[in-house]
Coordinates of C-alpha atoms in Angstrom, one line a residue:
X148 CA 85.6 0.0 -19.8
X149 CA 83.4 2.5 -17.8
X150 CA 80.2 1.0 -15.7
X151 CA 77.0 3.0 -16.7
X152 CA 75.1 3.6 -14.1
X153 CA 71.4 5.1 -14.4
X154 CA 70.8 8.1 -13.0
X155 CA 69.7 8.4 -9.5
X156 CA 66.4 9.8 -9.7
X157 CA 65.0 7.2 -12.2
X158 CA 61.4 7.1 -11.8
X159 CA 60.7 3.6 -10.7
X160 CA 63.1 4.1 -8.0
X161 CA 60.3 6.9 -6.8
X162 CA 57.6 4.4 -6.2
X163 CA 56.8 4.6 -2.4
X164 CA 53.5 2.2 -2.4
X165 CA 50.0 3.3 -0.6
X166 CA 51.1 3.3 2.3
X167 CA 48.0 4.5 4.7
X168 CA 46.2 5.1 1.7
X169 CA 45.7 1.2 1.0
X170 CA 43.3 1.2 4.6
X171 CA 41.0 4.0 3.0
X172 CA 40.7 1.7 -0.4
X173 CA 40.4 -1.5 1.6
X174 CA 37.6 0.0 3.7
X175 CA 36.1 1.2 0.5
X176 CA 36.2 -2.6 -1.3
X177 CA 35.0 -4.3 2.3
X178 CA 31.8 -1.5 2.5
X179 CA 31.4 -2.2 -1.5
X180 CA 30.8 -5.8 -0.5
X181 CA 28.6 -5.5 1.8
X182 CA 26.2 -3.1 0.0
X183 CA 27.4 0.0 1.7
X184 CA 28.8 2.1 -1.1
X185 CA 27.0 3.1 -4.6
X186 CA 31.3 2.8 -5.8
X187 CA 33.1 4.6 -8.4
X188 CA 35.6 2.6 -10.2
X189 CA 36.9 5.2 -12.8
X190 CA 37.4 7.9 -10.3
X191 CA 38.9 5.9 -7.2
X192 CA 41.6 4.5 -10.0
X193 CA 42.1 7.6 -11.3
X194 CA 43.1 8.7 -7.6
X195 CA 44.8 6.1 -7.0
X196 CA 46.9 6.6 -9.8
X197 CA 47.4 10.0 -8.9
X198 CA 49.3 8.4 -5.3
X199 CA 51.2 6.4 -7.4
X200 CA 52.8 8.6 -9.8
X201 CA 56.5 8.7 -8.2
X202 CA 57.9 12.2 -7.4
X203 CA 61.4 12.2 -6.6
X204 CA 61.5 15.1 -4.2
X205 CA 60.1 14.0 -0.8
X206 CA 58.8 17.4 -0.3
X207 CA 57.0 17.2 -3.1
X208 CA 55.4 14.0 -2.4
X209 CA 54.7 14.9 1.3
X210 CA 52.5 17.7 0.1
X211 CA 50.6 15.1 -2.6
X212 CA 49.8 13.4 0.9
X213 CA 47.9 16.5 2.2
X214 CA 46.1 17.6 -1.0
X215 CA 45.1 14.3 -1.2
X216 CA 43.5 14.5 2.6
X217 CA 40.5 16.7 1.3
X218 CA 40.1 14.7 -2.3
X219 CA 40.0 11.3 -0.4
X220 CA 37.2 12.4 1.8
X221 CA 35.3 14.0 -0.8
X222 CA 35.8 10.7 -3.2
X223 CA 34.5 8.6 -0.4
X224 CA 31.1 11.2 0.6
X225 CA 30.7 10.6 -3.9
X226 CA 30.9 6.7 -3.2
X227 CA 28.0 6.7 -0.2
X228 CA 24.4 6.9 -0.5
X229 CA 24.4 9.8 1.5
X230 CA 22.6 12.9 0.2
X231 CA 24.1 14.7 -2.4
X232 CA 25.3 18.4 -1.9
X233 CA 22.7 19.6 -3.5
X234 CA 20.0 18.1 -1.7
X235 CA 21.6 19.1 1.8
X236 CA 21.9 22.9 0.3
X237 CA 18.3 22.7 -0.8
X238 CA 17.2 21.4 2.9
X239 CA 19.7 23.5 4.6
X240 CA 17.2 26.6 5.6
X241 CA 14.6 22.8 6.9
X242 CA 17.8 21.6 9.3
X243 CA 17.9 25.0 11.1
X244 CA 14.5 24.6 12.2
X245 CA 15.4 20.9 13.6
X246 CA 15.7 21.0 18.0
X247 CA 18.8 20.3 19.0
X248 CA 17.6 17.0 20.4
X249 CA 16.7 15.7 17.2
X250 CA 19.8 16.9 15.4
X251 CA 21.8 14.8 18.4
X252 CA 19.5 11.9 17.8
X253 CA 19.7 12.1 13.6
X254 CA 23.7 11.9 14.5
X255 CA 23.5 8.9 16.7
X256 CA 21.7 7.3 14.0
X257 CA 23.8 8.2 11.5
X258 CA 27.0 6.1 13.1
X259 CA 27.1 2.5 12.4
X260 CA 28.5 1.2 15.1
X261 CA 28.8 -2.4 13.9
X262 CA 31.2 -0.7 11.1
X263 CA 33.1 1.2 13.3
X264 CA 34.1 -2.2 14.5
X265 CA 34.8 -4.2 11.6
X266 CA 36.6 -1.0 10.6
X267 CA 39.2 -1.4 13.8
X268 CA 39.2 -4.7 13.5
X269 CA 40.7 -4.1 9.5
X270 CA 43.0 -1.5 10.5
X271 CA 44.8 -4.2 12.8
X272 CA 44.5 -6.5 10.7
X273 CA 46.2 -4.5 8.3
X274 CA 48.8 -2.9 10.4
X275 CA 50.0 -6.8 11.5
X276 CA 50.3 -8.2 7.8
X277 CA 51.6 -4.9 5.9
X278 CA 54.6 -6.1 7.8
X279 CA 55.2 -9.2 5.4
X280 CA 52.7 -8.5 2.4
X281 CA 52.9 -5.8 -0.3
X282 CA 49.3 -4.5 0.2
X283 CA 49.8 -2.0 -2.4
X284 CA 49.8 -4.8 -5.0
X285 CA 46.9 -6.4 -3.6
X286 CA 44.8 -2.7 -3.5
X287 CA 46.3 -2.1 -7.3
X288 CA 45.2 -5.4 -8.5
X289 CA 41.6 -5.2 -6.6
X290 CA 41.1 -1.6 -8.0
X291 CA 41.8 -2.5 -11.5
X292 CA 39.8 -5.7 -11.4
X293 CA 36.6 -3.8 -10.2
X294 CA 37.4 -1.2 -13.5
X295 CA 37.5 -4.0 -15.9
X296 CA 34.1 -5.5 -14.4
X297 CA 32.4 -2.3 -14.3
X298 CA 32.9 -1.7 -18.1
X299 CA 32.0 -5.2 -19.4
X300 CA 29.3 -5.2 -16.8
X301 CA 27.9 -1.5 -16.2
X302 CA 25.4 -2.6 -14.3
X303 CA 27.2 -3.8 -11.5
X304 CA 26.2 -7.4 -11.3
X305 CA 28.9 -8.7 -9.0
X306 CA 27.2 -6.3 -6.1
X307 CA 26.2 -9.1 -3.6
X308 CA 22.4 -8.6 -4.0
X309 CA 19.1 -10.3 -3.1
X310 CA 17.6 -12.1 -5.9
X311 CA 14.6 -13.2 -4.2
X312 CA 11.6 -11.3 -4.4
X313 CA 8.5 -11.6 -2.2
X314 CA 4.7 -11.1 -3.6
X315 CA 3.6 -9.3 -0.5
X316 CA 6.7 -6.5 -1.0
X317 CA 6.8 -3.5 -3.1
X318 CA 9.9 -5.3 -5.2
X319 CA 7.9 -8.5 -6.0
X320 CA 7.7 -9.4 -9.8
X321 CA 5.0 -7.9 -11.4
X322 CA 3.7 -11.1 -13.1
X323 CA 0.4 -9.5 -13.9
X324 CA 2.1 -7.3 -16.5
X325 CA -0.8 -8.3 -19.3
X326 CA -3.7 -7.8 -16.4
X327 CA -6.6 -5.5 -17.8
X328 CA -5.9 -2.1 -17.3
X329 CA -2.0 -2.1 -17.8
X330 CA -2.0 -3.2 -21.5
X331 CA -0.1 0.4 -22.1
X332 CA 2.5 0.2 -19.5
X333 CA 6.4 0.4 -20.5
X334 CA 7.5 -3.1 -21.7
X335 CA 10.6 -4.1 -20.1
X336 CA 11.6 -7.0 -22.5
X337 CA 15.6 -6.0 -22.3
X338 CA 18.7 -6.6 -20.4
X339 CA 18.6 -4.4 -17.5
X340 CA 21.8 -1.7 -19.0
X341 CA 22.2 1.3 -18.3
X342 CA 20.6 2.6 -21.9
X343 CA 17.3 0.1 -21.9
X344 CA 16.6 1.5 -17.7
X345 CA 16.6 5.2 -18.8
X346 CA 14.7 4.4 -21.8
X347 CA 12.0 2.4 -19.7
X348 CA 11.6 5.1 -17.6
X349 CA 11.5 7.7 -19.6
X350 CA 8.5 5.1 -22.0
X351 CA 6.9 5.1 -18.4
X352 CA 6.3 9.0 -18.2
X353 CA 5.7 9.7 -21.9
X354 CA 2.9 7.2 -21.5
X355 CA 1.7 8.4 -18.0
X356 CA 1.3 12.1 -19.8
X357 CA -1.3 10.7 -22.0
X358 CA -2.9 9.3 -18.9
X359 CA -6.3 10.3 -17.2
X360 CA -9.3 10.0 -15.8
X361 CA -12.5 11.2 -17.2
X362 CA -15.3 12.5 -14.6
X363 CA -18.5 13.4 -15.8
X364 CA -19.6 16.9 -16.9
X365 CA -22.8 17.2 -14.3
X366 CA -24.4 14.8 -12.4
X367 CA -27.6 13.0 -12.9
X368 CA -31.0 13.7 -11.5
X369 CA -31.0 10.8 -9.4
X370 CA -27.6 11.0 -7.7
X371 CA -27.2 10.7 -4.2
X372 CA -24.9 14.0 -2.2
X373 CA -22.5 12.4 0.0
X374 CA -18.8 13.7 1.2
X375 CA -15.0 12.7 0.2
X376 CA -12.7 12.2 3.1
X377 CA -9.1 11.8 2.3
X378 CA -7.0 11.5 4.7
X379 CA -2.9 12.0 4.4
X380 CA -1.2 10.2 6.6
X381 CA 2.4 11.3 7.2
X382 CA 5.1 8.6 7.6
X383 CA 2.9 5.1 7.4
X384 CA 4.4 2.1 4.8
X385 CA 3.7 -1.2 5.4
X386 CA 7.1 -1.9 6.6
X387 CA 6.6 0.2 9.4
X388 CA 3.5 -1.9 9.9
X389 CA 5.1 -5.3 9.9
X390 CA 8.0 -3.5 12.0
X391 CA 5.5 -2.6 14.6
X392 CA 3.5 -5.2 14.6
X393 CA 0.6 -3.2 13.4
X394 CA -0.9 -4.8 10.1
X395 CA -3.7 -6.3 11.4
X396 CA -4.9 -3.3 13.5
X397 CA -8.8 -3.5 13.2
X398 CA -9.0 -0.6 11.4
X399 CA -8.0 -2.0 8.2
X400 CA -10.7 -5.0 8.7
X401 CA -13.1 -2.2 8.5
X402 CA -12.0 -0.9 4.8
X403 CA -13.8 -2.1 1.7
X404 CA -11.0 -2.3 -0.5
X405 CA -7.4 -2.2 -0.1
X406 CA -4.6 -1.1 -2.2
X407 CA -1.8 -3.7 -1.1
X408 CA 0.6 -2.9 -3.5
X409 CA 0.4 1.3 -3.8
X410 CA 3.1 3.3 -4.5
X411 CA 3.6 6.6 -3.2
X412 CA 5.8 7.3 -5.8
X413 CA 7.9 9.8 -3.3
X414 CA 9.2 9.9 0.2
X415 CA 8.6 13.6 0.9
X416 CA 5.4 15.8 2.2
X417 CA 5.4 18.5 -0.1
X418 CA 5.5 16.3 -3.2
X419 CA 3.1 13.4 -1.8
X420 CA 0.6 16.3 -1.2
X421 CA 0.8 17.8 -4.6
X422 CA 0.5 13.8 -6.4
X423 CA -2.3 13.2 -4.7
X424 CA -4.0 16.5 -5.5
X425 CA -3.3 15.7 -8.9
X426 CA -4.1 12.3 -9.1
X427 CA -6.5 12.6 -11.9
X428 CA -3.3 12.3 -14.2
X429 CA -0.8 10.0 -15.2
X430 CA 2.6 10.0 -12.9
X431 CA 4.3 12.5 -13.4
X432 CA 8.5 13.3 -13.1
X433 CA 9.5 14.9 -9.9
X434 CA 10.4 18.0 -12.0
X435 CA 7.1 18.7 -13.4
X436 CA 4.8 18.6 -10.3
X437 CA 6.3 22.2 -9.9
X438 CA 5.1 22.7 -13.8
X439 CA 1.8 24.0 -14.5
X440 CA -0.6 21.5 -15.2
X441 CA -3.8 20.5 -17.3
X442 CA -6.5 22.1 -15.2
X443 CA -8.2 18.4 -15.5
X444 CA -5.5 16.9 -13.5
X445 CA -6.6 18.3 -10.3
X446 CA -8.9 15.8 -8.6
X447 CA -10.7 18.4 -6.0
X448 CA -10.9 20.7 -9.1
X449 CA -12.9 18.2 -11.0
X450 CA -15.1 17.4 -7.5
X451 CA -15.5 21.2 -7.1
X452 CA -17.2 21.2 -10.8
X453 CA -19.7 18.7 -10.2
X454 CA -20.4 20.4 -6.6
X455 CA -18.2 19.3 -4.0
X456 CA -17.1 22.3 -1.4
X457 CA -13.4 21.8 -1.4
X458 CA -12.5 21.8 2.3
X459 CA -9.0 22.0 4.4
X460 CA -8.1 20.3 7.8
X461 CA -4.2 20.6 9.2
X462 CA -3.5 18.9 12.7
X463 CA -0.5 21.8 12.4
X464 CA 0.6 25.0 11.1
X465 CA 1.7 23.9 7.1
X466 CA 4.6 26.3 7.9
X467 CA 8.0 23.5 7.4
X468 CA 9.1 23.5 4.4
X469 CA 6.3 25.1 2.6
X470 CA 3.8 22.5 2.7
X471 CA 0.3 25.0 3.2
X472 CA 1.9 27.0 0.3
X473 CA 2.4 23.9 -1.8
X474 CA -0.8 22.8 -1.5
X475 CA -2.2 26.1 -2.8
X476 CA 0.3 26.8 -5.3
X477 CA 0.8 23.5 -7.1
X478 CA -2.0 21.4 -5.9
X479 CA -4.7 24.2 -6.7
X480 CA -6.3 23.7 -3.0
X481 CA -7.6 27.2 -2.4
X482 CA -10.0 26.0 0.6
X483 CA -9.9 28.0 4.2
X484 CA -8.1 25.8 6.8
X485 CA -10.4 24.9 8.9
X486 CA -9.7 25.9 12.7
X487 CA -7.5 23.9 15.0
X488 CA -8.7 27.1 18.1
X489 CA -9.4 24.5 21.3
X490 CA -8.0 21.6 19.5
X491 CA -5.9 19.6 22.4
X492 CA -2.1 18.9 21.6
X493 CA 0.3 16.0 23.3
X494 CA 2.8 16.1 20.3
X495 CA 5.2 18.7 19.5
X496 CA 7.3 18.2 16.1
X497 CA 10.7 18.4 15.6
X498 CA 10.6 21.8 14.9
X499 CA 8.7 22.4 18.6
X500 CA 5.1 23.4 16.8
X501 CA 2.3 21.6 18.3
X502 CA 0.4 18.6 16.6
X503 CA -2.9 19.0 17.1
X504 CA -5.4 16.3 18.3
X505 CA -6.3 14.6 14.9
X506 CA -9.7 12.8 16.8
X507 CA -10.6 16.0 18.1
X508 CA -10.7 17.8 14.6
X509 CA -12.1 15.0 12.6
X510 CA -15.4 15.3 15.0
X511 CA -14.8 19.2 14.7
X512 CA -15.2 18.0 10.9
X513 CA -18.3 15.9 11.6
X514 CA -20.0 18.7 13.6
X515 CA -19.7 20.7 11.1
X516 CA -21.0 18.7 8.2
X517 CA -24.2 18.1 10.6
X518 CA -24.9 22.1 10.7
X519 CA -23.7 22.4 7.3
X520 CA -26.0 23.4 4.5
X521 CA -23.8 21.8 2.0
X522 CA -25.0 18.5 -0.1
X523 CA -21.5 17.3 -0.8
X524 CA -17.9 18.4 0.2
X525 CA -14.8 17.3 -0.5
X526 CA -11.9 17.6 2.4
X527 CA -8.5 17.2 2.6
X528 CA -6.8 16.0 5.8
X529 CA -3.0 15.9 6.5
X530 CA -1.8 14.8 9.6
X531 CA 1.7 14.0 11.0
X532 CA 1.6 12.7 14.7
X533 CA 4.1 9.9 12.9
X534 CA 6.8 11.8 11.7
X535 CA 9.9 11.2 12.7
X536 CA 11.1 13.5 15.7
X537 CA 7.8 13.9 17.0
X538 CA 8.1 14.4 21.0
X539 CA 5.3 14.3 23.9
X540 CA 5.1 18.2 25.0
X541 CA 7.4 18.4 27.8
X542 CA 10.0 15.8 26.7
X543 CA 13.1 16.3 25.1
X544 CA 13.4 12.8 23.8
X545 CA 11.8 11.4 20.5
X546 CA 8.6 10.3 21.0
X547 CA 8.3 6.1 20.4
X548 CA 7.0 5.5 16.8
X549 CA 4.7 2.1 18.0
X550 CA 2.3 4.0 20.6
X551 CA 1.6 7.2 18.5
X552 CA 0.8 4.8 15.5
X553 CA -1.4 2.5 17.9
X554 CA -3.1 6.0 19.0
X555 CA -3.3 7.1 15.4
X556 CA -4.9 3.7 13.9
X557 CA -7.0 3.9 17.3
X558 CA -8.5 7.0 16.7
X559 CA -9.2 6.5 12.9
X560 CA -11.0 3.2 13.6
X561 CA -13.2 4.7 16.6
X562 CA -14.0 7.5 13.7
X563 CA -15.3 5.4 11.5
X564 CA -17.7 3.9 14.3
X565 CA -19.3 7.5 14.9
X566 CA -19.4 8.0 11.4
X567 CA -21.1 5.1 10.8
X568 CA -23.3 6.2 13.6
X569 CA -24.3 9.6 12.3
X570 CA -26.1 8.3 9.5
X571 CA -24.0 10.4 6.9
X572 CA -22.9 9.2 3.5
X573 CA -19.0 9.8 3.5
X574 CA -16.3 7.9 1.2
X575 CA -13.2 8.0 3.3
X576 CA -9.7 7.7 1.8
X577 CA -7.0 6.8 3.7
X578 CA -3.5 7.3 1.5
X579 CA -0.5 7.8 3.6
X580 CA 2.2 10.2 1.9
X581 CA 5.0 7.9 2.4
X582 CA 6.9 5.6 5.2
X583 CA 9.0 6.8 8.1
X584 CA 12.2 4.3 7.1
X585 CA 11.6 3.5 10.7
X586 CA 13.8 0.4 9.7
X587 CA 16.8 1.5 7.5
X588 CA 18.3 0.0 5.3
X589 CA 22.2 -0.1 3.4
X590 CA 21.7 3.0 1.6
X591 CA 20.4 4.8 4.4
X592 CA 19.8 5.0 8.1
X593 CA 16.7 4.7 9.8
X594 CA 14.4 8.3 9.4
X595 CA 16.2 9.1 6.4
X596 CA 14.2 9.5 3.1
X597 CA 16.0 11.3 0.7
X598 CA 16.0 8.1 -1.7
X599 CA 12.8 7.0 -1.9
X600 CA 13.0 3.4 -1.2
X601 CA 10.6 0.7 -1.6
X602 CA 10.2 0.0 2.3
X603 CA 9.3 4.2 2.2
X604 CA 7.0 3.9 -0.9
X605 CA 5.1 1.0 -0.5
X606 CA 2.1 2.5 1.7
X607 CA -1.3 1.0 2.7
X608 CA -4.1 2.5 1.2
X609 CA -8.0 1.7 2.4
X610 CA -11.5 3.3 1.2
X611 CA -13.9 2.9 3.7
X612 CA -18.0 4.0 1.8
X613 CA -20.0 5.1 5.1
X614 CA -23.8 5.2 5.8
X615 CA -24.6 2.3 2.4
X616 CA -27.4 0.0 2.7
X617 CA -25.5 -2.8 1.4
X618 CA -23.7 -4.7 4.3
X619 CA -20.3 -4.6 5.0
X620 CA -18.5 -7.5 3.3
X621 CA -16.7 -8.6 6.5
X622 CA -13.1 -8.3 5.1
X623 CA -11.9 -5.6 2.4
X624 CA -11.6 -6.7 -1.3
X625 CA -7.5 -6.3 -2.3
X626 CA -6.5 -4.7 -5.2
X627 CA -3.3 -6.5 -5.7
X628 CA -1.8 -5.1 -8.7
X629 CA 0.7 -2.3 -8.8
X630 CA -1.4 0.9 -7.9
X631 CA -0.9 4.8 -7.0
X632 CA -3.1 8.0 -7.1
X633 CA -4.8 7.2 -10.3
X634 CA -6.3 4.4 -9.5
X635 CA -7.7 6.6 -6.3
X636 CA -8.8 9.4 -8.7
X637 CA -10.6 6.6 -11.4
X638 CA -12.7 4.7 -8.4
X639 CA -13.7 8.8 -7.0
X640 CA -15.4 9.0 -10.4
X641 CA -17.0 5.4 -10.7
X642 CA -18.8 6.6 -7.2
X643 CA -19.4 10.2 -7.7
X644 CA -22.9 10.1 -8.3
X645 CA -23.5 8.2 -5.4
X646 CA -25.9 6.0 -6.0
X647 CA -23.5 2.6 -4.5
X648 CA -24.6 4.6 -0.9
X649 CA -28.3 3.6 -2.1
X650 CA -27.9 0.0 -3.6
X651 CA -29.1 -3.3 -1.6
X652 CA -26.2 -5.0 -2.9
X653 CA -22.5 -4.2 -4.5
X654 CA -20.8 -6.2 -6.7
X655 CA -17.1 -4.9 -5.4
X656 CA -15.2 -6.9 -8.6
X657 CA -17.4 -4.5 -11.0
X658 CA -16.7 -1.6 -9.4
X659 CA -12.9 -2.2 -9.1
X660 CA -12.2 -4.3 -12.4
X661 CA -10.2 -2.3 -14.6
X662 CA -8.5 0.3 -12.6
X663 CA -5.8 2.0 -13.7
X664 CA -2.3 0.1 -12.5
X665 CA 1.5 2.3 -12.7
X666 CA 4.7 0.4 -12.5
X667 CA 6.5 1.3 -9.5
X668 CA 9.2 4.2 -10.1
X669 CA 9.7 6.7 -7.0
X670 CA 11.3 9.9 -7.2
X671 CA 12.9 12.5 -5.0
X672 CA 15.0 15.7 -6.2
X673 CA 18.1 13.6 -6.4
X674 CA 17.2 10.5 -7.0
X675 CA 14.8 7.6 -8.7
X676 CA 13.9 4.0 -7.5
X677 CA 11.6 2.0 -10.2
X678 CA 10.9 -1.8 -10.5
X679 CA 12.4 -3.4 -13.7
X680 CA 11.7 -6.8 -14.3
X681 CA 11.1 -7.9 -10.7
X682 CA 13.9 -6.3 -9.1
X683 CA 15.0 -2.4 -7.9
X684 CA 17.4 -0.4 -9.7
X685 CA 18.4 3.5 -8.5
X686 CA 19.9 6.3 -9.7
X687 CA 21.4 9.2 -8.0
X688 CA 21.8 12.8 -9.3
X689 CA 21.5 11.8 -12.6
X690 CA 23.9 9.0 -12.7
X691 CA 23.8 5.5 -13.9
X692 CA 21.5 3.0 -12.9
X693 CA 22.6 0.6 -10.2
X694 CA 20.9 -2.2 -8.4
X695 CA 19.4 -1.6 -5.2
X696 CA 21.1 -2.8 -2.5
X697 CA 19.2 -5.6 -0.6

């Protein structure tokens, strides 16, 4: 009797394993673990798959090996947090403009040494026990596992995650859900999926549309002319307080109420500037603050009407990325900029332009306002001796973030003093745009903000009422529930007559009870952090909702 034999290219004698590949999926699982990586299942398995599949001819599998090369590295950039492709295109004219010192800087950042260690450490690990243990088997049955999890759990749950939230942080639970003032907020009664996040968020802007505040049509006989301050700070959260140990700088003693949970609802300039100058609406997407919008939406618009001068102070140019043109064109800020001729500069930015003394043209401000002949004005200031990349003219190093925030909270304090002592009536906002991520976190590295996390969002915000006869209550009155610009926008219309400069007393809880409150949801380009049921969830170009990792 003739032996049968099988033929000898039978597929399963083609399977060659991983090999090398099984370091690239095992640095992938040990990074997933640690918080590192917003992972893929479906697409990594379906490449892995694609290194299984046996080819008899070695040629043939040789060059799967090389085609792979560019499809692994491109898998891996989809499985980080880094910015997506079309954020860095959008940018890419901005990166030009960066000095070569801070592009060498942003580098060093970007490498995580402590990684780069644990990822020897694996590879050796790796290269001593592949010599006894079928990794590929291991890799397979790890890859597959995370698949099956991922479609009974789509949201991820078995991410190693911080379940502990803290009051005093922008991710504390919002217990206060049925406060006064928030009885039309998105309910958030459902298991955080992927369905019930997108259809929260999207409640939260359909309501936020219907949103807004109602100033008066003309002012009453009686009412008192005064001036509106704000102030936009570039690059100040509380985190980058607490991380400098500047939350109890003096000049936040001397506010009369602070916003301790305010939500910048972005992490960028341009669209910070444009929120705020629309804060007499709801929230709105990132997509429609370059919409037109209701004409009522714009706060120094509704000012202007009842006889504010709109005014404009820079401490720079408004060149980088637009910002001047923004302002103008979708915040409807059609004011002069005020001269900065004279002003004194010891910052350059990153782009070399010179930062302008931001002391020095706040009492160029009050000079002015003294030989004015107007009875009330309304200014916008936006200042950025804080951003990140900032130098001292003449160095080619980064300037240190705790001195020129010591200088900065310095300078607005010893304002205030010789505001107080010129005898004018002034209510002055300070609203920061957003953090600096001077401490980053596992999504991104430190001075990175293209997701706007709750460390970047979560800003301090402080009205200061200058020249009232009422005293000074000795400590500011907190407004502790979630907040952003239209609860600004609703207290600029409970004092726009003017009168509270006049009263003998204030009774602060009046004036503040009821102010509007918005659930925390931030939003770049590419991506959007919001608060559901006490904890962060983010999603990147339009994906699905994951946890944030803490």
């Amino acid at each position: 009797m003739n032996k049968i034999t099988q033929p000898e290219h039978t597929l399963w004698r083609n399977w060659r394993g991983l090999s090398g590949w099984n370091f690239y999926f095992l640095t992938k699982f040990a990074l997933l673990w640690f918080g590192y990586l917003n992972f893929h299942a479906l697409p990594n398995l379906v490449f892995m798959a694609f290194l299984l599949m046996p080819i008899p001819s070695p040629r043939l599998h040789r060059w799967r090996h090389i085609i792979a090369i560019p499809i692994g590295i491109g898998l891996f950039y989809h499985d980080t947090w880094l910015p997506g492709i079309n954020s860095i295109i959008s940018q890419g004219s901005q990166l030009t403009s960066f000095s070569p010192q801070y592009l060498l800087e942003l580098t060093n950042r970007f490498i995580n040494w402590q990684m780069v260690g644990v990822a020897f450490v694996m590879l050796i690990a790796y290269q001593f026990l592949a010599q006894w243990i079928r990794v590929t088997a291991f890799t397979v049955t790890a890859l597959v596992w995370l698949n099956v999890v991922n479609m009974t759990d789509p949201a991820m749950a078995w991410l190693p995650t911080n379940n502990t939230a803290s009051a005093s942080s922008p991710v504390a639970a919002q217990a206060d859900k049925a406060a006064p003032g928030n009885e039309s907020q998105p309910v958030t009664n459902g298991p955080p999926t992927n369905a019930n996040l997108t259809a929260y968020l999207e409640q939260f802007y359909d309501q936020e549309k219907a949103r807004a505040t109602t100033f008066p049509t003309t002012l009453p006989a009686d009412a008192q002319p005064f001036d509106v301050l704000i102030i936009n700070i570039c690059s100040l959260s509380w985190a980058d307080l607490e991380a400098t140990n500047l939350q109890n700088h003096p000049l936040w003693a001397k506010m009369d109420i602070m916003f301790t949970r305010f939500n910048s609802a972005t992490a960028y300039s341009g669209p910070a500037a444009i929120r705020l100058l629309r804060a007499s609406c709801g929230q709105p997407s990132h997509h429609d603050l370059y919409q037109p919008a209701n004409q009522q939406c714009y706060l120094f618009d509704n000012l202007a009407k009842l006889g504010f001068k709109q005014q404009l102070m820079l401490d720079h140019s408004g060149v980088f990325g637009d910002y001047l043109k923004n302002l103008r064109a979708e915040g409807d800020l059609q004011a002069p900029l005020m001269s900065q001729a004279g002003i004194s500069n010891e910052l350059a930015s990153f782009d070399g332009e010179p930062i302008y003394n931001d002391l020095e043209l706040l009492n160029r401000w009050l000079d002015q306002q003294k030989k004015g002949t107007d009875a009330r004005t309304a200014t916008f200031f936006n200042l950025i001796p804080l951003h990140d990349g900032n130098r001292f003219v003449g160095a080619n190093k980064g300037a240190d973030y705790q001195p020129r925030a010591q200088k900065l909270l310095d300078q607005l304090s010893s304002f205030l003093d010789e505001l107080q002592q010129s005898g004018r009536k002034v209510m002055v906002v300070i609203v920061p745009e957003h953090g600096a991520a001077l401490v980053g976190d596992k999504m991104q590295m430190s001075g990175l903000r293209d997701i706007p996390s709750p460390n970047i969002t979560h800003t301090p915000v402080g009205i200061k009422l200058i020249g009232m006869q009422a005293p000074h209550l000795g400590s500011p009155l907190e407004i502790k529930t979630p907040s952003s610009y239209l609860a600004i926008s609703e207290l600029v219309s409970r004092l726009v007559d003017g009168k509270v400069f006049n009263a003998p007393s204030v009774d602060w809880q009046a004036l503040t009870q009821g102010l509007p409150q918005t659930d925390v949801i931030s939003e770049n380009d590419n991506a959007i952090v919001m608060q559901y049921q006490g904890k962060p969830y983010i999603r990147l170009n339009g994906g699905d909702w994951v946890p944030y990792p803490q």
